[in-house]
JSON list of C-alpha atoms in Angstrom, two decimals:
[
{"chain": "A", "resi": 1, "resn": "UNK", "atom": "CA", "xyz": [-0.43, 11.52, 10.35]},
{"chain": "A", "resi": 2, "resn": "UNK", "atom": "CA", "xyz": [-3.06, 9.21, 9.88]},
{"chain": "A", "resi": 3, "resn": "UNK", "atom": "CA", "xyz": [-2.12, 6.88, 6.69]},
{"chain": "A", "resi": 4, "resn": "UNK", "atom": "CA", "xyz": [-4.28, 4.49, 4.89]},
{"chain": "A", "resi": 5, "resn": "UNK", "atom": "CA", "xyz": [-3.70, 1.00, 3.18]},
{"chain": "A", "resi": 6, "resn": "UNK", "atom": "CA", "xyz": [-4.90, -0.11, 0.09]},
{"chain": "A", "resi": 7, "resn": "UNK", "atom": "CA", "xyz": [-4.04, -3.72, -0.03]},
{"chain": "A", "resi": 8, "resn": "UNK", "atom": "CA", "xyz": [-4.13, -4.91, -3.68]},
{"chain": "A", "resi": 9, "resn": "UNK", "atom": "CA", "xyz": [-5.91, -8.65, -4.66]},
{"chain": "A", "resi": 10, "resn": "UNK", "atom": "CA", "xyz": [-2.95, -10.14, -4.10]},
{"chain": "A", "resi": 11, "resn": "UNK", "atom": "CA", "xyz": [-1.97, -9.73, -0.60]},
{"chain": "A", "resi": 12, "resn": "UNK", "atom": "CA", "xyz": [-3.12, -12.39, 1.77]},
{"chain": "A", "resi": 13, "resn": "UNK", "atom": "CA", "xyz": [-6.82, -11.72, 4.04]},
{"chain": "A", "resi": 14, "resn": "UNK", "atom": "CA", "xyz": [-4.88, -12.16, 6.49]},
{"chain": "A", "resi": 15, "resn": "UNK", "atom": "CA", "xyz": [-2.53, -8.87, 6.17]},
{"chain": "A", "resi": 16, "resn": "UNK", "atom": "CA", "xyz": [-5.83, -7.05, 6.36]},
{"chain": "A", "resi": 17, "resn": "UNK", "atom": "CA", "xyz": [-7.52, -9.50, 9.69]},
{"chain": "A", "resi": 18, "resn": "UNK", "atom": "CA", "xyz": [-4.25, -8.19, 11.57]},
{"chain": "A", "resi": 19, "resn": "UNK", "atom": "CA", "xyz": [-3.62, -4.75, 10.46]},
{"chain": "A", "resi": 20, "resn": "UNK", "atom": "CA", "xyz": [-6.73, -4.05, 11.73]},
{"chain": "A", "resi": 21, "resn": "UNK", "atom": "CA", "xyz": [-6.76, -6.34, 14.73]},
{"chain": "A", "resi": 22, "resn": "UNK", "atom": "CA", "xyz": [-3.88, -4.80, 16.44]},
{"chain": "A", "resi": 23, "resn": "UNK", "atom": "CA", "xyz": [-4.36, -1.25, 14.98]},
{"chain": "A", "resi": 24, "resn": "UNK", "atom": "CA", "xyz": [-8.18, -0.73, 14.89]},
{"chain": "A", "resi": 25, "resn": "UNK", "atom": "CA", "xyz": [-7.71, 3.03, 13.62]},
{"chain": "A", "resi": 26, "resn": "UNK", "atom": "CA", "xyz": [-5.55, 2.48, 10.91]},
{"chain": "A", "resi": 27, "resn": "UNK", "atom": "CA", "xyz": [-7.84, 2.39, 7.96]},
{"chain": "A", "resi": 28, "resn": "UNK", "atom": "CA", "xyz": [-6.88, -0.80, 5.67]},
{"chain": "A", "resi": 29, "resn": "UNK", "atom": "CA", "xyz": [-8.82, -1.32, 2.26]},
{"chain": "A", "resi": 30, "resn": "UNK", "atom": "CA", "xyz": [-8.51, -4.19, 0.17]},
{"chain": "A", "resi": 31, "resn": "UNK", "atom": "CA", "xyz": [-9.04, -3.75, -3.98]},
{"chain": "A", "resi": 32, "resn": "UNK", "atom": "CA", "xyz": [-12.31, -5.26, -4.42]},
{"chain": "A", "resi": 33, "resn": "UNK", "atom": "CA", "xyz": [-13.88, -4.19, -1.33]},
{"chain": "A", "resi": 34, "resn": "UNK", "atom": "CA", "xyz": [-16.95, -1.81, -1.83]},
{"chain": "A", "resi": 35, "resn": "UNK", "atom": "CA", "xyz": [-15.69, 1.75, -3.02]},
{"chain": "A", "resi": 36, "resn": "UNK", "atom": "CA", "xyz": [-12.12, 0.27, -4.10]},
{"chain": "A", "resi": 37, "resn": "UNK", "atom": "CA", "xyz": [-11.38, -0.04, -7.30]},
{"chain": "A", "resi": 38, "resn": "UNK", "atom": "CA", "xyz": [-12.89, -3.75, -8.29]},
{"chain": "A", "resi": 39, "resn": "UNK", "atom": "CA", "xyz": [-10.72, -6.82, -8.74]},
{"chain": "A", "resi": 40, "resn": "UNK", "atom": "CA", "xyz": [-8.77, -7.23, -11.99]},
{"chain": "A", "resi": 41, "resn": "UNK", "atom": "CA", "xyz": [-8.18, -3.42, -12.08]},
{"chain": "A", "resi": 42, "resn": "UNK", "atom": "CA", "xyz": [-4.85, -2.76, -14.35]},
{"chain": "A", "resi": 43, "resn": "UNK", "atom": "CA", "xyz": [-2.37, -1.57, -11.81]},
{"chain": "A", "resi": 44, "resn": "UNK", "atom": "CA", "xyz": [-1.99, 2.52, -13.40]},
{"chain": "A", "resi": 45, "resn": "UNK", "atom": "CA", "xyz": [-6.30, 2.59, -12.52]},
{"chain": "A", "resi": 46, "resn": "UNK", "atom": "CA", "xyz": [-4.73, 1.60, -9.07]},
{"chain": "A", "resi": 47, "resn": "UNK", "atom": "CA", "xyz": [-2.29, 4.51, -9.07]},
{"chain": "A", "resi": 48, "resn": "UNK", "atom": "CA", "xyz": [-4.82, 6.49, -10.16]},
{"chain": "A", "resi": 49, "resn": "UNK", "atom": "CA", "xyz": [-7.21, 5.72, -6.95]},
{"chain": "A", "resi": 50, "resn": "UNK", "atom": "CA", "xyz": [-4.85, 5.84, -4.57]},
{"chain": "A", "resi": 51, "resn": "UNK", "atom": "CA", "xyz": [-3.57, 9.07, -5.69]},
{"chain": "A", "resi": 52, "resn": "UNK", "atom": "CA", "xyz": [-7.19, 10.46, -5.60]},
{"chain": "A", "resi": 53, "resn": "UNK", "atom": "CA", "xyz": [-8.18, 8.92, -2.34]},
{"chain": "A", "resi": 54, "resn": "UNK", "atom": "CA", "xyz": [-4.76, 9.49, -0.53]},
{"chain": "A", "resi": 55, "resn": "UNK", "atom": "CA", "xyz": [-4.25, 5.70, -0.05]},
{"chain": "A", "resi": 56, "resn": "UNK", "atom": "CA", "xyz": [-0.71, 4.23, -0.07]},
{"chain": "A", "resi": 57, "resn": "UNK", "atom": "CA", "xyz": [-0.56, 0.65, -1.51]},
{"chain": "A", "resi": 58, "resn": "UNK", "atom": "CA", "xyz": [0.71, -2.69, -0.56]},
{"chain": "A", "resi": 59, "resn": "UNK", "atom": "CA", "xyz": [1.10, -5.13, -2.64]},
{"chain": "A", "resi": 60, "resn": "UNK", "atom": "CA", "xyz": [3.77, -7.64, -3.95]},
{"chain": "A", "resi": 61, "resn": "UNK", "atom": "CA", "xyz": [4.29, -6.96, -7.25]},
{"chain": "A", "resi": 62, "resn": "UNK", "atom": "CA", "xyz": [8.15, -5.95, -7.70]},
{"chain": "A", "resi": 63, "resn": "UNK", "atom": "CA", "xyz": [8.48, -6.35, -11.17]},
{"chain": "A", "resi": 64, "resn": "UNK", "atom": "CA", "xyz": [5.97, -3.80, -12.93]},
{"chain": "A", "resi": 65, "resn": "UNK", "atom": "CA", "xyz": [5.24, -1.86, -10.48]},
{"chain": "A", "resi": 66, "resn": "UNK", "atom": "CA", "xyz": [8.20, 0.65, -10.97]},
{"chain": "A", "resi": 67, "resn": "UNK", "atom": "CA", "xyz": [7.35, 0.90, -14.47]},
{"chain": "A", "resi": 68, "resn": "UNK", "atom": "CA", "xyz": [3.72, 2.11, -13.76]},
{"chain": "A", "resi": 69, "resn": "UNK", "atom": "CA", "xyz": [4.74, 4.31, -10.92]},
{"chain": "A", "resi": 70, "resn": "UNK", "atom": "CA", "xyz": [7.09, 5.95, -13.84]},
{"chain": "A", "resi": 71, "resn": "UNK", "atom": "CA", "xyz": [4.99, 6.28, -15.91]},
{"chain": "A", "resi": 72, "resn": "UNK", "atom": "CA", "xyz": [2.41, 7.73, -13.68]},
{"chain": "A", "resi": 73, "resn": "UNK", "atom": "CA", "xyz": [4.99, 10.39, -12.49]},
{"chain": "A", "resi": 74, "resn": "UNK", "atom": "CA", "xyz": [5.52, 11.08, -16.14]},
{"chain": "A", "resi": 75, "resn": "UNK", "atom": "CA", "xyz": [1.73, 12.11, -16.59]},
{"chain": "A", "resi": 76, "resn": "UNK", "atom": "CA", "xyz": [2.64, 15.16, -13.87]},
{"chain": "A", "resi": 77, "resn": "UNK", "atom": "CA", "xyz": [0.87, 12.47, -11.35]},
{"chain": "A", "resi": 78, "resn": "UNK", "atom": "CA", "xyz": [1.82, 11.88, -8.06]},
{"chain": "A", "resi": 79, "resn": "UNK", "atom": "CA", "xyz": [1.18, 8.43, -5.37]},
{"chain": "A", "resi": 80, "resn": "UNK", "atom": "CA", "xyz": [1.30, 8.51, -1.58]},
{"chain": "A", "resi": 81, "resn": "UNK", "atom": "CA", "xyz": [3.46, 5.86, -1.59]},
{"chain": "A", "resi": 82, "resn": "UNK", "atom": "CA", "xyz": [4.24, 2.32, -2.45]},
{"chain": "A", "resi": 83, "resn": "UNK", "atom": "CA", "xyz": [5.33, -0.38, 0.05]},
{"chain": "A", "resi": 84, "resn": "UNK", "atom": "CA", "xyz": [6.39, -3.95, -1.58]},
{"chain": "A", "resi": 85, "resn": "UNK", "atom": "CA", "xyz": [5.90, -6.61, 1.37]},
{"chain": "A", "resi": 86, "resn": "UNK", "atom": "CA", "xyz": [9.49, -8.73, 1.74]},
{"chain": "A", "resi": 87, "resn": "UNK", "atom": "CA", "xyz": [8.60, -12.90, 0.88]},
{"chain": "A", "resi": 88, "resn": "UNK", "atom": "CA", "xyz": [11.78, -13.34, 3.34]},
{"chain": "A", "resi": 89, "resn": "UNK", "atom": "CA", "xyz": [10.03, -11.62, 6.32]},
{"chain": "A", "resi": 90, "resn": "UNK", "atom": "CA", "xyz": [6.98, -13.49, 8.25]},
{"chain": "A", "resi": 91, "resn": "UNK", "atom": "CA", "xyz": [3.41, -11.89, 7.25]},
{"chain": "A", "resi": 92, "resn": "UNK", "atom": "CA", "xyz": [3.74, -11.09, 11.38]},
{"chain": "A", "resi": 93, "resn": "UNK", "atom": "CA", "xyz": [7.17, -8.91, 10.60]},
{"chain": "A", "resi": 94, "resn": "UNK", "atom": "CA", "xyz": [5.43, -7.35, 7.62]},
{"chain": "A", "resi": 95, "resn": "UNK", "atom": "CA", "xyz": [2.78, -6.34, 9.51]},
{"chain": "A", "resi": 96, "resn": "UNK", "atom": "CA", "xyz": [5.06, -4.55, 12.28]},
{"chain": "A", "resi": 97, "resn": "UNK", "atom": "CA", "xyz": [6.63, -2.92, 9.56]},
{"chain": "A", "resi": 98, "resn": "UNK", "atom": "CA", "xyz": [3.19, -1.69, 7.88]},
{"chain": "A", "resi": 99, "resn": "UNK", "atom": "CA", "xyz": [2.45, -0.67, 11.91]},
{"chain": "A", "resi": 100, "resn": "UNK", "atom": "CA", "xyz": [5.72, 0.87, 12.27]},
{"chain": "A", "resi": 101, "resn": "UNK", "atom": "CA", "xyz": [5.19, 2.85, 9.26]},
{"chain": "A", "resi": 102, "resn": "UNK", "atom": "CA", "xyz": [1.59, 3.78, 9.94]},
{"chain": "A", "resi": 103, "resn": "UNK", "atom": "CA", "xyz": [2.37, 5.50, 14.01]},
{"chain": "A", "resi": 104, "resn": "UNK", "atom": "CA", "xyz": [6.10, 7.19, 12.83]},
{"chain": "A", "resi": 105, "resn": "UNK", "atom": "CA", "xyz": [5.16, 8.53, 8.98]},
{"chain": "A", "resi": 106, "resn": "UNK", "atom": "CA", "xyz": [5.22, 12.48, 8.46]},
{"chain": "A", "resi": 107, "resn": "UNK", "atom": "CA", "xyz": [3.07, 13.51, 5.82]},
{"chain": "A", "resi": 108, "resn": "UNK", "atom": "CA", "xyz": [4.19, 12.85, 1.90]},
{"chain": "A", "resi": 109, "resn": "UNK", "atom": "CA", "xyz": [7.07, 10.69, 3.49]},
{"chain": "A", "resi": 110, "resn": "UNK", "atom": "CA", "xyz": [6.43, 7.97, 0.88]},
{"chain": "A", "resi": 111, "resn": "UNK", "atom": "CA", "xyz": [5.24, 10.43, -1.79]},
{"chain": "A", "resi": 112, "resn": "UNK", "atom": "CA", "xyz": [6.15, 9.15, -5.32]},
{"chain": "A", "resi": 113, "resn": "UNK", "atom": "CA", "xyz": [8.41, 6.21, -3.82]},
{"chain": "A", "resi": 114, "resn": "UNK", "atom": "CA", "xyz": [8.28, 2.20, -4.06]},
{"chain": "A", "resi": 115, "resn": "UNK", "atom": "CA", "xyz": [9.33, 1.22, -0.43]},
{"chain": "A", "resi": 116, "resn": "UNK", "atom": "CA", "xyz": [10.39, -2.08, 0.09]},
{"chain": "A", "resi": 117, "resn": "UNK", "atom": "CA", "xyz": [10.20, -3.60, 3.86]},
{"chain": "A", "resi": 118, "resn": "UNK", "atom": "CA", "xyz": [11.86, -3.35, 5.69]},
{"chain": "A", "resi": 119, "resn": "UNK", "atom": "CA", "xyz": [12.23, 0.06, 6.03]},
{"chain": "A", "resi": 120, "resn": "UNK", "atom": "CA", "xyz": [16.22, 0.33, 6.51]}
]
């Protein structure tokens, strides 16, 4: 399966930089980039993109994220996936993790979930 990152404003450059250093296939967008949504987008417009454009997001946002991903399932919608990055964990172990996911997913694995790394 070939998975995609949408990276929100939040998460460092530098996730990006290395995501794409050490896994040049892996596709890995960043909200603001050209054909993203733009900066400042309200995070349900994010759910709404990646849901359209089969991205699954990173970001760090714990606390209102579950409520928009409710609410989004609510509306009959449906999100690839949500991975919240772990403040404990290096941006280096996040990164393997994001890896790890990307090369051993299966197809709607992640579908409708928050995910937070690491995976257990």
């Amino acid at each position: 399966m070939t998975l995609k990152y949408l990276l929100d404003e939040n998460v460092a450059p530098l996730y990006q930089v290395q995501l794409r250093r050490q896994k040049p296939e892996l596709v890995v967008w960043v909200v603001g980039e050209p054909s993203t949504p733009p900066k400042s987008t309200l995070d349900p417009e994010i759910l709404c993109w990646c849901e359209e454009y089969n991205f699954l997001l990173v970001t760090n946002n714990r606390k209102s994220m579950p409520v928009h991903l409710a609410d989004h399932i609510a509306q009959g919608r449906h999100v690839p996936g949500i991975f919240i990055l772990n403040d404990k964990l290096t941006i280096g172990q996040n990164i393997d993790e994001l890896i790890l996911i990307a090369e051993g997913s299966f197809e709607g694995e992640y579908q409708d979930q928050i995910v937070h790394l690491p995976l257990p």
